[in-house]
XYZ file of C-alpha atoms in Angstrom:
226
model
C -13.859 -2.295 -7.458
C -12.689 -2.934 -11.032
C -9.013 -3.940 -11.097
C -7.390 -5.064 -14.315
C -9.629 -7.683 -15.916
C -11.394 -8.548 -12.653
C -14.215 -7.097 -10.599
C -14.340 -7.402 -6.827
C -17.757 -6.427 -5.496
C -18.518 -8.792 -2.613
C -16.700 -11.072 -0.142
C -17.206 -14.100 -2.378
C -15.100 -12.436 -5.072
C -12.022 -12.719 -2.844
C -10.232 -15.848 -1.596
C -10.415 -16.762 2.076
C -6.623 -16.921 2.243
C -3.820 -15.167 0.365
C -0.022 -15.248 0.260
C 1.547 -12.246 1.956
C 4.571 -10.189 0.964
C 6.099 -8.421 4.011
C 7.868 -5.222 2.987
C 8.834 -2.421 5.355
C 7.827 1.062 4.232
C 5.687 -0.117 1.308
C 2.187 1.334 1.128
C -0.505 0.030 -1.208
C -4.004 1.518 -1.095
C -7.183 0.517 -2.953
C -6.895 1.692 -6.544
C -3.206 2.562 -6.165
C -0.275 1.186 -8.165
C 2.784 -0.333 -6.476
C 5.822 -1.390 -8.577
C 7.902 -4.248 -7.198
C 11.248 -5.794 -8.105
C 11.029 -9.471 -7.117
C 14.273 -11.444 -6.764
C 14.130 -13.669 -3.637
C 13.400 -17.300 -4.610
C 10.511 -17.685 -2.153
C 8.773 -14.586 -3.484
C 9.434 -15.582 -7.091
C 7.640 -18.821 -6.198
C 4.827 -16.870 -4.542
C 4.251 -14.737 -7.617
C 4.394 -17.813 -9.876
C 1.631 -19.410 -7.799
C -0.426 -16.206 -7.720
C -0.167 -15.789 -11.494
C -1.392 -19.369 -11.908
C -4.437 -18.768 -9.684
C -6.187 -15.589 -8.503
C -3.309 -13.121 -9.137
C -3.722 -11.671 -5.634
C -0.940 -10.838 -3.161
C -1.292 -9.378 0.328
C 1.119 -6.516 0.955
C 1.860 -6.013 4.652
C 4.542 -4.397 6.795
C 6.563 -6.318 9.385
C 5.990 -5.017 12.896
C 8.122 -1.928 13.534
C 9.198 0.185 16.484
C 9.668 -1.309 19.941
C 8.039 -4.588 18.866
C 10.239 -5.036 15.787
C 12.160 -8.268 15.400
C 15.751 -7.309 14.570
C 16.974 -10.839 13.851
C 17.581 -10.661 10.107
C 17.740 -14.446 9.953
C 14.134 -14.936 11.031
C 11.832 -16.316 8.363
C 8.636 -15.458 10.215
C 8.778 -11.904 11.570
C 5.736 -10.518 13.357
C 3.478 -8.672 10.936
C 1.198 -5.666 11.209
C -2.418 -6.757 11.418
C -3.696 -4.647 8.510
C -2.432 -4.804 4.941
C -3.783 -4.339 1.418
C -4.593 -6.919 -1.243
C -3.022 -6.211 -4.625
C -3.800 -7.767 -7.992
C -0.930 -8.417 -10.387
C -1.836 -6.150 -13.314
C 1.581 -5.911 -14.972
C 4.337 -8.492 -15.137
C 7.685 -8.776 -16.923
C 10.717 -11.048 -16.753
C 14.108 -9.368 -16.754
C 16.185 -12.212 -18.166
C 18.395 -12.342 -15.070
C 15.939 -14.163 -12.819
C 13.955 -11.181 -11.543
C 10.313 -10.185 -12.043
C 9.184 -6.596 -12.464
C 5.623 -6.490 -11.192
C 2.948 -3.868 -10.727
C 0.237 -4.441 -8.127
C -3.067 -2.566 -8.185
C -4.743 -2.205 -4.811
C -8.053 -4.021 -4.337
C -8.968 -3.601 -0.674
C -7.448 -3.624 2.776
C -7.560 -6.709 4.968
C -6.950 -7.868 8.508
C -4.822 -10.925 9.225
C -6.667 -13.758 10.971
C -4.488 -16.864 11.169
C -1.439 -18.200 9.413
C -1.821 -21.270 7.234
C 0.842 -23.929 7.476
C 2.086 -25.901 4.508
C 5.072 -26.795 2.409
C 5.435 -23.424 0.671
C 8.502 -21.269 1.246
C 6.341 -18.142 1.610
C 3.641 -17.345 4.176
C -0.127 -17.387 3.672
C -2.907 -16.181 5.958
C -6.641 -16.356 6.254
C -7.914 -12.810 6.035
C -10.905 -10.590 6.765
C -11.191 -8.120 3.864
C -12.452 -4.555 4.356
C -15.485 -4.976 2.110
C -16.352 -1.283 2.212
C -13.193 -0.645 0.167
C -14.783 -2.470 -2.767
C -17.473 0.169 -3.197
C -16.979 3.623 -4.624
C -18.825 5.248 -1.757
C -15.952 7.293 -0.386
C -17.290 10.775 0.292
C -14.826 12.740 -1.782
C -16.574 15.981 -0.955
C -15.621 15.546 2.706
C -11.929 15.998 1.846
C -10.518 19.469 2.475
C -8.853 19.654 -0.917
C -7.617 23.195 -0.365
C -5.794 22.236 2.843
C -4.390 19.094 1.232
C -2.982 21.009 -1.743
C -1.597 23.710 0.546
C 0.312 21.114 2.574
C 1.516 19.441 -0.613
C 2.724 22.734 -2.079
C 4.489 23.687 1.155
C 6.320 20.370 1.179
C 7.352 20.755 -2.468
C 8.568 24.304 -1.843
C 10.560 23.245 1.215
C 12.319 20.577 -0.822
C 12.649 22.653 -4.012
C 10.527 20.165 -5.943
C 7.986 20.666 -8.699
C 4.740 18.943 -9.644
C 2.561 18.623 -12.724
C -0.147 20.940 -11.424
C -2.401 20.381 -14.427
C -2.569 16.683 -13.573
C -3.023 17.476 -9.894
C -5.972 19.764 -10.643
C -7.618 17.098 -12.818
C -7.260 14.341 -10.215
C -10.230 13.328 -8.095
C -9.944 13.738 -4.339
C -9.618 9.963 -3.878
C -6.850 9.713 -6.476
C -5.093 12.737 -5.024
C -5.188 11.567 -1.403
C -4.204 7.967 -2.114
C -1.475 8.865 -4.611
C 0.055 11.418 -2.250
C -0.105 8.941 0.648
C 1.611 6.190 -1.363
C 4.322 8.506 -2.716
C 5.001 10.185 0.617
C 8.564 9.658 1.923
C 7.482 8.979 5.500
C 8.393 6.069 7.756
C 6.677 2.743 8.486
C 4.550 4.084 11.355
C 3.202 6.949 9.265
C 2.563 4.657 6.291
C 0.631 2.265 8.543
C -1.427 5.127 9.981
C -2.357 6.227 6.459
C -3.291 2.639 5.548
C -5.459 2.147 8.625
C -7.304 5.479 8.367
C -10.997 4.491 8.410
C -12.062 6.681 5.486
C -10.779 9.046 2.824
C -11.434 12.160 4.915
C -9.416 10.799 7.847
C -6.602 9.679 5.542
C -6.392 13.172 4.051
C -6.371 14.755 7.507
C -3.672 12.319 8.661
C -1.535 13.096 5.615
C -1.886 16.842 6.197
C -1.001 16.472 9.882
C 2.093 14.354 9.168
C 3.279 16.805 6.518
C 2.773 19.777 8.833
C 4.754 18.013 11.575
C 7.619 17.332 9.180
C 7.688 20.951 8.023
C 7.435 22.269 11.578
C 10.424 20.176 12.630
C 12.420 21.536 9.738
C 12.858 18.153 8.063
C 12.883 19.465 4.536
C 14.977 16.714 3.056
C 13.012 14.200 0.977
C 15.250 11.434 2.329
C 14.216 12.165 5.913
C 12.012 9.391 7.246
C 9.881 9.736 10.339
C 10.326 6.946 12.798
Protein backbone atom coordinates (compact mmCIF):
# COMPACT_ATOMS: atom_id res chain seq x y z
CA UNK A 1 0.00 0.00 0.00
CA UNK A 2 1.48 3.34 -1.10
CA UNK A 3 -0.04 6.22 0.88
CA UNK A 4 1.30 9.73 0.51
CA UNK A 5 5.09 9.59 0.85
CA UNK A 6 5.06 6.26 2.71
CA UNK A 7 4.80 2.61 1.79
CA UNK A 8 3.19 0.05 4.07
CA UNK A 9 3.95 -3.48 2.90
CA UNK A 10 4.46 -5.58 6.03
CA UNK A 11 3.58 -5.54 9.75
CA UNK A 12 6.90 -3.93 10.64
CA UNK A 13 5.94 -0.86 8.60
CA UNK A 14 3.18 -0.07 11.10
CA UNK A 15 3.46 0.90 14.78
CA UNK A 16 2.32 -1.53 17.45
CA UNK A 17 0.07 1.14 18.95
CA UNK A 18 -1.77 4.15 17.53
CA UNK A 19 -3.93 6.99 18.83
CA UNK A 20 -7.60 6.52 18.02
CA UNK A 21 -10.20 9.05 16.94
CA UNK A 22 -13.74 7.85 17.80
CA UNK A 23 -16.30 9.30 15.41
CA UNK A 24 -19.82 7.98 14.92
CA UNK A 25 -20.86 7.43 11.31
CA UNK A 26 -17.38 8.02 9.86
CA UNK A 27 -16.12 5.36 7.46
CA UNK A 28 -12.53 5.17 6.24
CA UNK A 29 -11.44 2.31 3.98
CA UNK A 30 -7.99 1.40 2.63
CA UNK A 31 -7.12 3.82 -0.15
CA UNK A 32 -10.05 6.11 0.65
CA UNK A 33 -9.94 9.79 1.59
CA UNK A 34 -11.64 11.13 4.72
CA UNK A 35 -11.74 14.92 5.39
CA UNK A 36 -11.87 15.97 9.04
CA UNK A 37 -12.43 19.26 10.85
CA UNK A 38 -10.48 19.03 14.11
CA UNK A 39 -11.35 21.47 16.91
CA UNK A 40 -11.41 19.64 20.29
CA UNK A 41 -8.21 20.34 22.26
CA UNK A 42 -7.47 16.66 22.93
CA UNK A 43 -7.72 15.78 19.24
CA UNK A 44 -5.69 18.83 18.23
CA UNK A 45 -3.03 17.45 20.57
CA UNK A 46 -3.40 13.99 19.05
CA UNK A 47 -2.87 15.28 15.53
CA UNK A 48 0.10 17.38 16.66
CA UNK A 49 1.72 14.24 18.09
CA UNK A 50 0.89 12.18 15.00
CA UNK A 51 2.35 14.82 12.68
CA UNK A 52 5.54 14.78 14.75
CA UNK A 53 5.87 10.99 14.49
CA UNK A 54 4.33 8.41 12.13
CA UNK A 55 1.37 10.53 10.89
CA UNK A 56 -1.04 7.66 11.58
CA UNK A 57 -4.46 7.90 13.27
CA UNK A 58 -6.90 5.08 13.97
CA UNK A 59 -10.45 5.96 12.97
CA UNK A 60 -13.05 3.95 14.88
CA UNK A 61 -16.74 4.21 15.76
CA UNK A 62 -18.02 4.26 19.34
CA UNK A 63 -20.25 1.29 20.10
CA UNK A 64 -23.78 1.92 18.83
CA UNK A 65 -27.22 0.40 19.23
CA UNK A 66 -28.28 -1.33 22.44
CA UNK A 67 -24.71 -1.27 23.78
CA UNK A 68 -24.21 2.46 23.16
CA UNK A 69 -23.12 4.63 26.06
CA UNK A 70 -25.45 7.64 26.09
CA UNK A 71 -23.60 9.58 28.79
CA UNK A 72 -22.21 12.49 26.79
CA UNK A 73 -19.84 13.32 29.63
CA UNK A 74 -17.92 10.05 29.38
CA UNK A 75 -14.35 10.38 28.16
CA UNK A 76 -13.91 6.68 27.45
CA UNK A 77 -16.91 5.31 25.55
CA UNK A 78 -16.86 1.68 24.45
CA UNK A 79 -15.47 1.36 20.94
CA UNK A 80 -16.14 -0.96 18.03
CA UNK A 81 -13.40 -3.56 17.74
CA UNK A 82 -12.52 -2.88 14.09
CA UNK A 83 -11.40 0.44 12.66
CA UNK A 84 -9.14 1.73 9.90
CA UNK A 85 -5.70 3.34 10.11
CA UNK A 86 -5.40 6.62 8.23
CA UNK A 87 -2.28 8.55 7.29
CA UNK A 88 -2.39 12.34 7.43
CA UNK A 89 -1.82 13.27 3.78
CA UNK A 90 -3.18 16.82 3.84
CA UNK A 91 -3.12 19.35 6.65
CA UNK A 92 -4.04 23.03 7.01
CA UNK A 93 -4.50 25.48 9.87
CA UNK A 94 -7.58 27.68 9.74
CA UNK A 95 -6.32 30.59 11.83
CA UNK A 96 -9.10 30.15 14.40
CA UNK A 97 -7.61 27.16 16.19
CA UNK A 98 -8.94 24.38 13.96
CA UNK A 99 -7.15 21.91 11.68
CA UNK A 100 -8.53 20.79 8.34
CA UNK A 101 -7.11 17.34 7.75
CA UNK A 102 -7.40 14.66 5.11
CA UNK A 103 -6.71 11.04 6.06
CA UNK A 104 -5.90 8.38 3.48
CA UNK A 105 -6.81 4.85 4.50
CA UNK A 106 -3.93 2.42 5.02
CA UNK A 107 -5.47 -0.76 6.42
CA UNK A 108 -8.08 -1.95 8.86
CA UNK A 109 -7.16 -3.00 12.38
CA UNK A 110 -8.55 -4.73 15.43
CA UNK A 111 -8.25 -3.17 18.88
CA UNK A 112 -6.24 -5.22 21.37
CA UNK A 113 -5.68 -3.27 24.58
CA UNK A 114 -5.78 0.33 25.66
CA UNK A 115 -2.53 2.00 26.65
CA UNK A 116 -2.57 4.20 29.71
CA UNK A 117 -0.59 7.41 29.99
CA UNK A 118 -0.76 11.12 30.52
CA UNK A 119 -2.23 12.00 27.12
CA UNK A 120 -5.70 13.50 26.85
CA UNK A 121 -6.57 11.19 23.94
CA UNK A 122 -6.74 7.38 23.84
CA UNK A 123 -4.22 4.99 22.31
CA UNK A 124 -4.46 1.25 21.71
CA UNK A 125 -2.27 -1.64 20.74
CA UNK A 126 -3.64 -2.99 17.49
CA UNK A 127 -3.62 -6.01 15.19
CA UNK A 128 -3.56 -4.68 11.61
CA UNK A 129 -5.30 -6.50 8.74
CA UNK A 130 -2.11 -7.14 6.78
CA UNK A 131 -3.97 -8.43 3.74
CA UNK A 132 -5.23 -4.87 3.20
CA UNK A 133 -1.67 -3.77 2.42
CA UNK A 134 -1.52 -5.87 -0.74
CA UNK A 135 -3.28 -5.11 -3.99
CA UNK A 136 -4.63 -8.63 -4.26
CA UNK A 137 -8.31 -7.78 -4.08
CA UNK A 138 -10.05 -9.77 -6.80
CA UNK A 139 -11.72 -6.91 -8.61
CA UNK A 140 -13.13 -9.25 -11.21
CA UNK A 141 -15.25 -10.93 -8.52
CA UNK A 142 -17.31 -7.74 -8.09
CA UNK A 143 -20.65 -7.69 -9.90
CA UNK A 144 -20.07 -4.25 -11.35
CA UNK A 145 -23.31 -4.29 -13.31
CA UNK A 146 -25.39 -4.95 -10.19
CA UNK A 147 -23.45 -2.35 -8.21
CA UNK A 148 -24.01 0.35 -10.84
CA UNK A 149 -27.68 -0.60 -11.15
CA UNK A 150 -28.19 -0.15 -7.40
CA UNK A 151 -26.26 3.12 -7.49
CA UNK A 152 -28.33 4.45 -10.39
CA UNK A 153 -31.59 3.42 -8.72
CA UNK A 154 -30.61 5.27 -5.57
CA UNK A 155 -29.65 8.39 -7.53
CA UNK A 156 -32.92 8.29 -9.46
CA UNK A 157 -34.96 7.87 -6.29
CA UNK A 158 -33.31 10.94 -4.79
CA UNK A 159 -33.23 12.97 -8.02
CA UNK A 160 -29.44 13.12 -7.92
CA UNK A 161 -26.87 13.03 -10.69
CA UNK A 162 -23.38 11.57 -11.02
CA UNK A 163 -20.34 12.10 -13.22
CA UNK A 164 -20.84 8.89 -15.18
CA UNK A 165 -17.65 9.34 -17.19
CA UNK A 166 -15.64 9.24 -13.96
CA UNK A 167 -17.70 6.33 -12.68
CA UNK A 168 -17.01 4.32 -15.84
CA UNK A 169 -13.27 5.00 -15.58
CA UNK A 170 -13.04 3.97 -11.92
CA UNK A 171 -11.69 0.56 -10.99
CA UNK A 172 -13.99 -1.81 -9.12
CA UNK A 173 -12.03 -1.27 -5.89
CA UNK A 174 -12.23 2.51 -6.19
CA UNK A 175 -15.91 2.34 -7.09
CA UNK A 176 -16.92 0.04 -4.22
CA UNK A 177 -14.88 1.81 -1.55
CA UNK A 178 -15.83 5.32 -2.69
CA UNK A 179 -19.52 4.44 -2.80
CA UNK A 180 -19.31 2.79 0.64
CA UNK A 181 -17.60 5.82 2.20
CA UNK A 182 -20.00 8.32 0.61
CA UNK A 183 -23.12 6.32 1.41
CA UNK A 184 -25.56 8.13 3.75
CA UNK A 185 -26.27 5.07 5.88
CA UNK A 186 -26.11 4.69 9.65
CA UNK A 187 -23.35 3.49 12.00
CA UNK A 188 -24.36 -0.19 11.84
CA UNK A 189 -24.32 -0.23 8.05
CA UNK A 190 -21.01 1.65 7.93
CA UNK A 191 -19.47 -0.87 10.33
CA UNK A 192 -20.77 -3.79 8.25
CA UNK A 193 -19.15 -2.29 5.15
CA UNK A 194 -15.88 -1.78 7.05
CA UNK A 195 -15.81 -5.33 8.39
CA UNK A 196 -16.68 -7.04 5.09
CA UNK A 197 -13.88 -9.60 4.61
CA UNK A 198 -13.17 -8.77 0.96
CA UNK A 199 -14.10 -6.44 -1.87
CA UNK A 200 -16.71 -8.81 -3.30
CA UNK A 201 -18.52 -9.08 0.04
CA UNK A 202 -18.34 -5.32 0.58
CA UNK A 203 -19.92 -4.73 -2.83
CA UNK A 204 -22.66 -7.28 -2.11
CA UNK A 205 -23.30 -5.69 1.30
CA UNK A 206 -23.55 -2.23 -0.26
CA UNK A 207 -25.99 -3.48 -2.90
CA UNK A 208 -28.12 -5.23 -0.27
CA UNK A 209 -28.27 -2.17 1.99
CA UNK A 210 -29.20 0.07 -0.93
CA UNK A 211 -31.93 -2.32 -2.08
CA UNK A 212 -33.36 -2.42 1.45
CA UNK A 213 -33.45 1.37 1.62
CA UNK A 214 -35.19 1.61 -1.75
CA UNK A 215 -37.64 -1.16 -0.87
CA UNK A 216 -38.63 0.65 2.32
CA UNK A 217 -39.24 3.81 0.37
CA UNK A 218 -36.53 5.79 2.16
CA UNK A 219 -35.62 7.95 -0.78
CA UNK A 220 -34.40 10.90 1.20
CA UNK A 221 -30.61 11.27 1.29
CA UNK A 222 -30.87 12.44 4.90
CA UNK A 223 -32.50 9.17 5.98
CA UNK A 224 -30.10 7.13 8.07
CA UNK A 225 -30.59 3.46 8.80
CA UNK A 226 -30.32 2.59 12.43
